[in-house]
């Protein structure tokens, strides 16, 4: 089977491409490299000994998409391409709605014109807003997002669901990721954020390597076991394998399906600092700062549905996630050098 992976040069995409190749799929990556480097795919090829066909292209570019679809035959699309920086989305809402929403609408339109109606979409736990209950099951009502990025995910879920409802030839799987962290065991692939990291783990690894002098913890007065925010961190390789499992479901003509991809465990910011220090023998100096606007106290998944229906459960624990994130940062102080 031949799979189109949009955004496949990015953090989660590249790890997924690797797992797809190792499972025996042929992979074609489409990415505009706005937040990634082609070096990630070279590393995938080195680790797998297999070839990745790569198109530098934008999902907004209808002509280019038509050209690629006329040349290539695909059985399914895994759609990662999108902008994902929460803070930036507040500053540049139009750019986020255009890139993520107009981009996905263009992609989906080209897909249907070429009779490709199988899609796996990167959604996020952010669609639950401040969740009505934890652990969050897929039945938990969607909530108010606190930023345009989150709304793009929530709206695209609706768009894809409506398209599937109207045309039963579509198979649509919405995967709601919790907090992906960590890196490939080889230490040659990982997360490579631009500028000052927004997310906790890349910030911690940059403190560990001496690029930043301390971590600021955003608030210690939440209603959690130690006052700091609780999240469900998931190893990026586990997440990648979740996509391979979702493809099996697509093959069953599943219609519309929604799955949380999380571990079911919640860790606070202080738990992460402690686990990172213990796993790696490195000290992470930190200060307590004010809450970050839009943050919620607690968010963790019920991962039961993915277990029952996809036969998928996360295998890696928090110490692996911390050790692998550090191994990648240590070996690649400047990421892919983009
Ligand atoms: P990433 O930025 O590393 O990967 C996204 C890729 O999409 C990049 O390679 C970028 O160059 C590409 N891209 C962006 N706009 C494009 C366009 N218009 N045309 C073609 N390519 C384009 O991010 P990631 O962490 O790997 O996330 C992948 C997906 O998962 C995104 O949709 C993201 O919103 C979603 N997601 C990520 C997280 C997370 O914490 N990392 C959590 C939930 C959901
Ligand atoms: N966080 C923090 N300092 C940082 C970055 C994040 O204290 O420099 C906290 C944040 O408030 C949240 C958790 O770490 O409680 C995870 O944040 P991240 O941005 O990684 O993911 P989110 O769940 O917000 O998408």
mmCIF file of N, CA, C and O in Angstrom, residues 30-92:
data_model
loop_
_atom_site.group_PDB
_atom_site.id
_atom_site.type_symbol
_atom_site.label_atom_id
_atom_site.label_comp_id
_atom_site.label_asym_id
_atom_site.label_seq_id
_atom_site.Cartn_x
_atom_site.Cartn_y
_atom_site.Cartn_z
ATOM 1 N N UNK A 30 4.718 14.800 1.393
ATOM 2 C CA UNK A 30 4.469 16.123 0.832
ATOM 3 C C UNK A 30 4.613 17.125 1.978
ATOM 4 O O UNK A 30 3.931 16.998 3.000
ATOM 5 N N UNK A 31 5.521 18.072 1.834
ATOM 6 C CA UNK A 31 5.766 19.034 2.920
ATOM 7 C C UNK A 31 6.320 20.303 2.311
ATOM 8 O O UNK A 31 7.124 20.237 1.376
ATOM 9 N N UNK A 32 5.905 21.467 2.828
ATOM 10 C CA UNK A 32 6.472 22.718 2.299
ATOM 11 C C UNK A 32 7.701 23.170 3.083
ATOM 12 O O UNK A 32 8.246 24.238 2.823
ATOM 13 N N UNK A 33 8.103 22.356 4.050
ATOM 14 C CA UNK A 33 9.314 22.597 4.860
ATOM 15 C C UNK A 33 9.256 23.923 5.630
ATOM 16 O O UNK A 33 10.286 24.473 5.995
ATOM 17 N N UNK A 34 8.036 24.429 5.874
ATOM 18 C CA UNK A 34 7.931 25.689 6.606
ATOM 19 C C UNK A 34 8.357 25.525 8.060
ATOM 20 O O UNK A 34 8.741 26.488 8.712
ATOM 21 N N UNK A 35 8.278 24.306 8.581
ATOM 22 C CA UNK A 35 8.707 24.081 9.965
ATOM 23 C C UNK A 35 9.515 22.797 10.088
ATOM 24 O O UNK A 35 9.425 22.104 11.096
ATOM 25 N N UNK A 36 10.272 22.475 9.050
ATOM 26 C CA UNK A 36 11.024 21.217 9.102
ATOM 27 C C UNK A 36 12.175 21.254 8.114
ATOM 28 O O UNK A 36 12.302 22.191 7.327
ATOM 29 N N UNK A 37 12.966 20.189 8.178
ATOM 30 C CA UNK A 37 14.134 20.097 7.301
ATOM 31 C C UNK A 37 14.071 18.761 6.557
ATOM 32 O O UNK A 37 13.672 17.749 7.140
ATOM 33 N N UNK A 38 14.516 18.739 5.304
ATOM 34 C CA UNK A 38 14.527 17.454 4.584
ATOM 35 C C UNK A 38 15.510 16.465 5.214
ATOM 36 O O UNK A 38 15.447 15.266 4.960
ATOM 37 N N UNK A 39 16.379 16.997 6.081
ATOM 38 C CA UNK A 39 17.341 16.121 6.766
ATOM 39 C C UNK A 39 16.626 15.032 7.586
ATOM 40 O O UNK A 39 17.117 13.919 7.705
ATOM 41 N N UNK A 40 15.432 15.370 8.123
ATOM 42 C CA UNK A 40 14.716 14.358 8.925
ATOM 43 C C UNK A 40 14.430 13.118 8.075
ATOM 44 O O UNK A 40 14.525 11.980 8.547
ATOM 45 N N UNK A 41 14.100 13.345 6.807
ATOM 46 C CA UNK A 41 13.762 12.200 5.937
ATOM 47 C C UNK A 41 15.018 11.438 5.519
ATOM 48 O O UNK A 41 14.975 10.210 5.333
ATOM 49 N N UNK A 42 16.135 12.149 5.426
ATOM 50 C CA UNK A 42 17.412 11.450 5.137
ATOM 51 C C UNK A 42 17.738 10.501 6.296
ATOM 52 O O UNK A 42 18.196 9.384 6.099
ATOM 53 N N UNK A 43 17.460 10.978 7.514
ATOM 54 C CA UNK A 43 17.721 10.125 8.697
ATOM 55 C C UNK A 43 16.780 8.914 8.687
ATOM 56 O O UNK A 43 17.168 7.819 9.052
ATOM 57 N N UNK A 44 15.535 9.129 8.272
ATOM 58 C CA UNK A 44 14.583 8.014 8.182
ATOM 59 C C UNK A 44 15.113 6.984 7.173
ATOM 60 O O UNK A 44 15.109 5.776 7.438
ATOM 61 N N UNK A 45 15.579 7.472 6.038
ATOM 62 C CA UNK A 45 16.083 6.556 4.998
ATOM 63 C C UNK A 45 17.288 5.775 5.508
ATOM 64 O O UNK A 45 17.425 4.584 5.256
ATOM 65 N N UNK A 46 18.131 6.453 6.275
ATOM 66 C CA UNK A 46 19.321 5.784 6.805
ATOM 67 C C UNK A 46 18.923 4.692 7.807
ATOM 68 O O UNK A 46 19.446 3.576 7.782
ATOM 69 N N UNK A 47 17.964 5.011 8.659
ATOM 70 C CA UNK A 47 17.560 4.045 9.692
ATOM 71 C C UNK A 47 16.808 2.856 9.107
ATOM 72 O O UNK A 47 16.880 1.752 9.638
ATOM 73 N N UNK A 48 16.059 3.084 8.047
ATOM 74 C CA UNK A 48 15.219 1.996 7.499
ATOM 75 C C UNK A 48 15.880 1.300 6.311
ATOM 76 O O UNK A 48 15.475 0.199 5.953
ATOM 77 N N UNK A 49 16.841 1.974 5.683
ATOM 78 C CA UNK A 49 17.417 1.437 4.438
ATOM 79 C C UNK A 49 16.409 1.484 3.292
ATOM 80 O O UNK A 49 16.565 0.798 2.279
ATOM 81 N N UNK A 50 15.365 2.311 3.435
ATOM 82 C CA UNK A 50 14.321 2.407 2.395
ATOM 83 C C UNK A 50 14.198 3.829 1.889
ATOM 84 O O UNK A 50 14.586 4.766 2.571
ATOM 85 N N UNK A 51 13.593 3.942 0.721
ATOM 86 C CA UNK A 51 13.486 5.221 0.046
ATOM 87 C C UNK A 51 12.161 5.920 0.375
ATOM 88 O O UNK A 51 11.117 5.285 0.422
ATOM 89 N N UNK A 52 12.223 7.223 0.571
ATOM 90 C CA UNK A 52 11.001 8.018 0.737
ATOM 91 C C UNK A 52 10.892 8.941 -0.474
ATOM 92 O O UNK A 52 11.830 9.684 -0.763
ATOM 93 N N UNK A 53 9.779 8.893 -1.171
ATOM 94 C CA UNK A 53 9.563 9.856 -2.260
ATOM 95 C C UNK A 53 9.111 11.164 -1.625
ATOM 96 O O UNK A 53 8.182 11.166 -0.808
ATOM 97 N N UNK A 54 9.794 12.254 -1.966
ATOM 98 C CA UNK A 54 9.497 13.533 -1.310
ATOM 99 C C UNK A 54 9.114 14.607 -2.316
ATOM 100 O O UNK A 54 9.808 14.808 -3.311
ATOM 101 N N UNK A 55 7.988 15.300 -2.058
ATOM 102 C CA UNK A 55 7.602 16.472 -2.841
ATOM 103 C C UNK A 55 7.614 17.688 -1.937
ATOM 104 O O UNK A 55 6.900 17.703 -0.925
ATOM 105 N N UNK A 56 8.407 18.693 -2.304
ATOM 106 C CA UNK A 56 8.328 19.954 -1.572
ATOM 107 C C UNK A 56 7.139 20.710 -2.141
ATOM 108 O O UNK A 56 7.179 21.224 -3.264
ATOM 109 N N UNK A 57 6.054 20.732 -1.406
ATOM 110 C CA UNK A 57 4.809 21.305 -1.937
ATOM 111 C C UNK A 57 3.946 21.787 -0.784
ATOM 112 O O UNK A 57 4.085 21.323 0.358
ATOM 113 N N UNK A 58 3.041 22.698 -1.121
ATOM 114 C CA UNK A 58 2.158 23.290 -0.124
ATOM 115 C C UNK A 58 0.752 22.711 -0.316
ATOM 116 O O UNK A 58 0.285 22.623 -1.463
ATOM 117 N N UNK A 59 0.081 22.383 0.781
ATOM 118 C CA UNK A 59 -1.288 21.844 0.631
ATOM 119 C C UNK A 59 -2.270 22.897 0.106
ATOM 120 O O UNK A 59 -3.376 22.565 -0.301
ATOM 121 N N UNK A 60 -1.865 24.141 0.104
ATOM 122 C CA UNK A 60 -2.725 25.184 -0.487
ATOM 123 C C UNK A 60 -2.575 25.263 -2.004
ATOM 124 O O UNK A 60 -3.362 25.936 -2.667
ATOM 125 N N UNK A 61 -1.562 24.611 -2.541
ATOM 126 C CA UNK A 61 -1.236 24.730 -3.963
ATOM 127 C C UNK A 61 -1.989 23.640 -4.764
ATOM 128 O O UNK A 61 -1.475 22.545 -5.008
ATOM 129 N N UNK A 62 -3.192 23.981 -5.163
ATOM 130 C CA UNK A 62 -4.077 23.020 -5.837
ATOM 131 C C UNK A 62 -3.439 22.437 -7.103
ATOM 132 O O UNK A 62 -3.537 21.220 -7.347
ATOM 133 N N UNK A 63 -2.794 23.280 -7.906
ATOM 134 C CA UNK A 63 -2.208 22.793 -9.162
ATOM 135 C C UNK A 63 -1.136 21.748 -8.893
ATOM 136 O O UNK A 63 -1.072 20.710 -9.540
ATOM 137 N N UNK A 64 -0.308 22.072 -7.937
ATOM 138 C CA UNK A 64 0.788 21.145 -7.588
ATOM 139 C C UNK A 64 0.221 19.832 -7.036
ATOM 140 O O UNK A 64 0.692 18.741 -7.370
ATOM 141 N N UNK A 65 -0.825 19.947 -6.199
ATOM 142 C CA UNK A 65 -1.440 18.732 -5.653
ATOM 143 C C UNK A 65 -2.011 17.878 -6.790
ATOM 144 O O UNK A 65 -1.813 16.656 -6.834
ATOM 145 N N UNK A 66 -2.708 18.539 -7.730
ATOM 146 C CA UNK A 66 -3.271 17.798 -8.863
ATOM 147 C C UNK A 66 -2.184 17.097 -9.671
ATOM 148 O O UNK A 66 -2.348 15.948 -10.085
ATOM 149 N N UNK A 67 -1.090 17.797 -9.833
ATOM 150 C CA UNK A 67 0.042 17.219 -10.585
ATOM 151 C C UNK A 67 0.571 15.962 -9.864
ATOM 152 O O UNK A 67 0.780 14.915 -10.490
ATOM 153 N N UNK A 68 0.735 16.077 -8.544
ATOM 154 C CA UNK A 68 1.261 14.931 -7.776
ATOM 155 C C UNK A 68 0.256 13.773 -7.823
ATOM 156 O O UNK A 68 0.627 12.619 -8.055
ATOM 157 N N UNK A 69 -1.026 14.081 -7.639
ATOM 158 C CA UNK A 69 -2.051 13.032 -7.638
ATOM 159 C C UNK A 69 -2.199 12.388 -9.016
ATOM 160 O O UNK A 69 -2.641 11.234 -9.119
ATOM 161 N N UNK A 70 -1.873 13.123 -10.079
ATOM 162 C CA UNK A 70 -1.976 12.519 -11.411
ATOM 163 C C UNK A 70 -0.812 11.546 -11.652
ATOM 164 O O UNK A 70 -0.937 10.595 -12.408
ATOM 165 N N UNK A 71 0.281 11.822 -10.967
ATOM 166 C CA UNK A 71 1.479 11.006 -11.163
ATOM 167 C C UNK A 71 1.505 9.779 -10.248
ATOM 168 O O UNK A 71 1.978 8.714 -10.619
ATOM 169 N N UNK A 72 0.991 9.964 -9.008
ATOM 170 C CA UNK A 72 1.105 8.929 -7.981
ATOM 171 C C UNK A 72 -0.254 8.320 -7.679
ATOM 172 O O UNK A 72 -1.271 8.984 -7.810
ATOM 173 N N UNK A 73 -0.244 7.067 -7.219
ATOM 174 C CA UNK A 73 -1.490 6.427 -6.786
ATOM 175 C C UNK A 73 -1.381 6.196 -5.279
ATOM 176 O O UNK A 73 -0.386 5.622 -4.824
ATOM 177 N N UNK A 74 -2.387 6.659 -4.528
ATOM 178 C CA UNK A 74 -2.335 6.473 -3.075
ATOM 179 C C UNK A 74 -3.512 5.641 -2.594
ATOM 180 O O UNK A 74 -4.599 5.696 -3.165
ATOM 181 N N UNK A 75 -3.279 4.930 -1.468
ATOM 182 C CA UNK A 75 -4.377 4.176 -0.850
ATOM 183 C C UNK A 75 -4.963 4.914 0.355
ATOM 184 O O UNK A 75 -6.102 4.659 0.736
ATOM 185 N N UNK A 76 -4.160 5.773 0.967
ATOM 186 C CA UNK A 76 -4.650 6.555 2.116
ATOM 187 C C UNK A 76 -3.741 7.759 2.307
ATOM 188 O O UNK A 76 -2.599 7.765 1.839
ATOM 189 N N UNK A 77 -4.295 8.748 3.015
ATOM 190 C CA UNK A 77 -3.508 9.943 3.336
ATOM 191 C C UNK A 77 -3.462 10.100 4.857
ATOM 192 O O UNK A 77 -4.495 10.030 5.521
ATOM 193 N N UNK A 78 -2.261 10.289 5.377
ATOM 194 C CA UNK A 78 -2.124 10.671 6.790
ATOM 195 C C UNK A 78 -1.745 12.144 6.775
ATOM 196 O O UNK A 78 -0.704 12.525 6.229
ATOM 197 N N UNK A 79 -2.616 12.947 7.345
ATOM 198 C CA UNK A 79 -2.521 14.405 7.152
ATOM 199 C C UNK A 79 -2.014 15.114 8.410
ATOM 200 O O UNK A 79 -2.781 15.437 9.312
ATOM 201 N N UNK A 80 -0.690 15.345 8.432
ATOM 202 C CA UNK A 80 -0.064 16.058 9.555
ATOM 203 C C UNK A 80 0.139 17.543 9.257
ATOM 204 O O UNK A 80 0.353 18.331 10.172
ATOM 205 N N UNK A 81 0.173 17.912 7.951
ATOM 206 C CA UNK A 81 0.613 19.270 7.604
ATOM 207 C C UNK A 81 -0.253 20.311 8.285
ATOM 208 O O UNK A 81 -1.481 20.265 8.211
ATOM 209 N N UNK A 82 0.393 21.264 8.927
ATOM 210 C CA UNK A 82 -0.341 22.328 9.598
ATOM 211 C C UNK A 82 0.599 23.142 10.456
ATOM 212 O O UNK A 82 1.700 22.692 10.776
ATOM 213 N N UNK A 83 0.144 24.334 10.791
ATOM 214 C CA UNK A 83 0.902 25.166 11.735
ATOM 215 C C UNK A 83 0.401 24.826 13.129
ATOM 216 O O UNK A 83 -0.785 24.583 13.329
ATOM 217 N N UNK A 84 1.314 24.865 14.125
ATOM 218 C CA UNK A 84 0.909 24.311 15.432
ATOM 219 C C UNK A 84 1.309 25.144 16.641
ATOM 220 O O UNK A 84 1.159 24.685 17.766
ATOM 221 N N UNK A 85 1.841 26.352 16.429
ATOM 222 C CA UNK A 85 2.290 27.123 17.594
ATOM 223 C C UNK A 85 1.122 27.935 18.172
ATOM 224 O O UNK A 85 0.614 28.865 17.535
ATOM 225 N N UNK A 86 0.732 27.552 19.375
ATOM 226 C CA UNK A 86 -0.453 28.138 20.013
ATOM 227 C C UNK A 86 -0.343 29.660 20.126
ATOM 228 O O UNK A 86 -1.242 30.395 19.708
ATOM 229 N N UNK A 87 0.767 30.147 20.657
ATOM 230 C CA UNK A 87 0.952 31.590 20.867
ATOM 231 C C UNK A 87 0.927 32.345 19.544
ATOM 232 O O UNK A 87 0.272 33.379 19.413
ATOM 233 N N UNK A 88 1.632 31.792 18.554
ATOM 234 C CA UNK A 88 1.682 32.434 17.237
ATOM 235 C C UNK A 88 0.285 32.510 16.612
ATOM 236 O O UNK A 88 -0.056 33.473 15.927
ATOM 237 N N UNK A 89 -0.522 31.494 16.901
ATOM 238 C CA UNK A 89 -1.873 31.480 16.311
ATOM 239 C C UNK A 89 -2.735 32.622 16.861
ATOM 240 O O UNK A 89 -3.648 33.095 16.196
ATOM 241 N N UNK A 90 -2.440 33.049 18.076
ATOM 242 C CA UNK A 90 -3.173 34.177 18.656
ATOM 243 C C UNK A 90 -2.755 35.473 17.955
ATOM 244 O O UNK A 90 -3.585 36.339 17.673
ATOM 245 N N UNK A 91 -1.457 35.570 17.611
ATOM 246 C CA UNK A 91 -0.938 36.756 16.915
ATOM 247 C C UNK A 91 -1.361 36.798 15.452
ATOM 248 O O UNK A 91 -1.556 37.849 14.876
ATOM 249 N N UNK A 92 -1.432 35.599 14.839
ATOM 250 C CA UNK A 92 -1.682 35.517 13.393
ATOM 251 C C UNK A 92 -2.834 34.567 13.092
ATOM 252 O O UNK A 92 -2.643 33.531 12.431
#
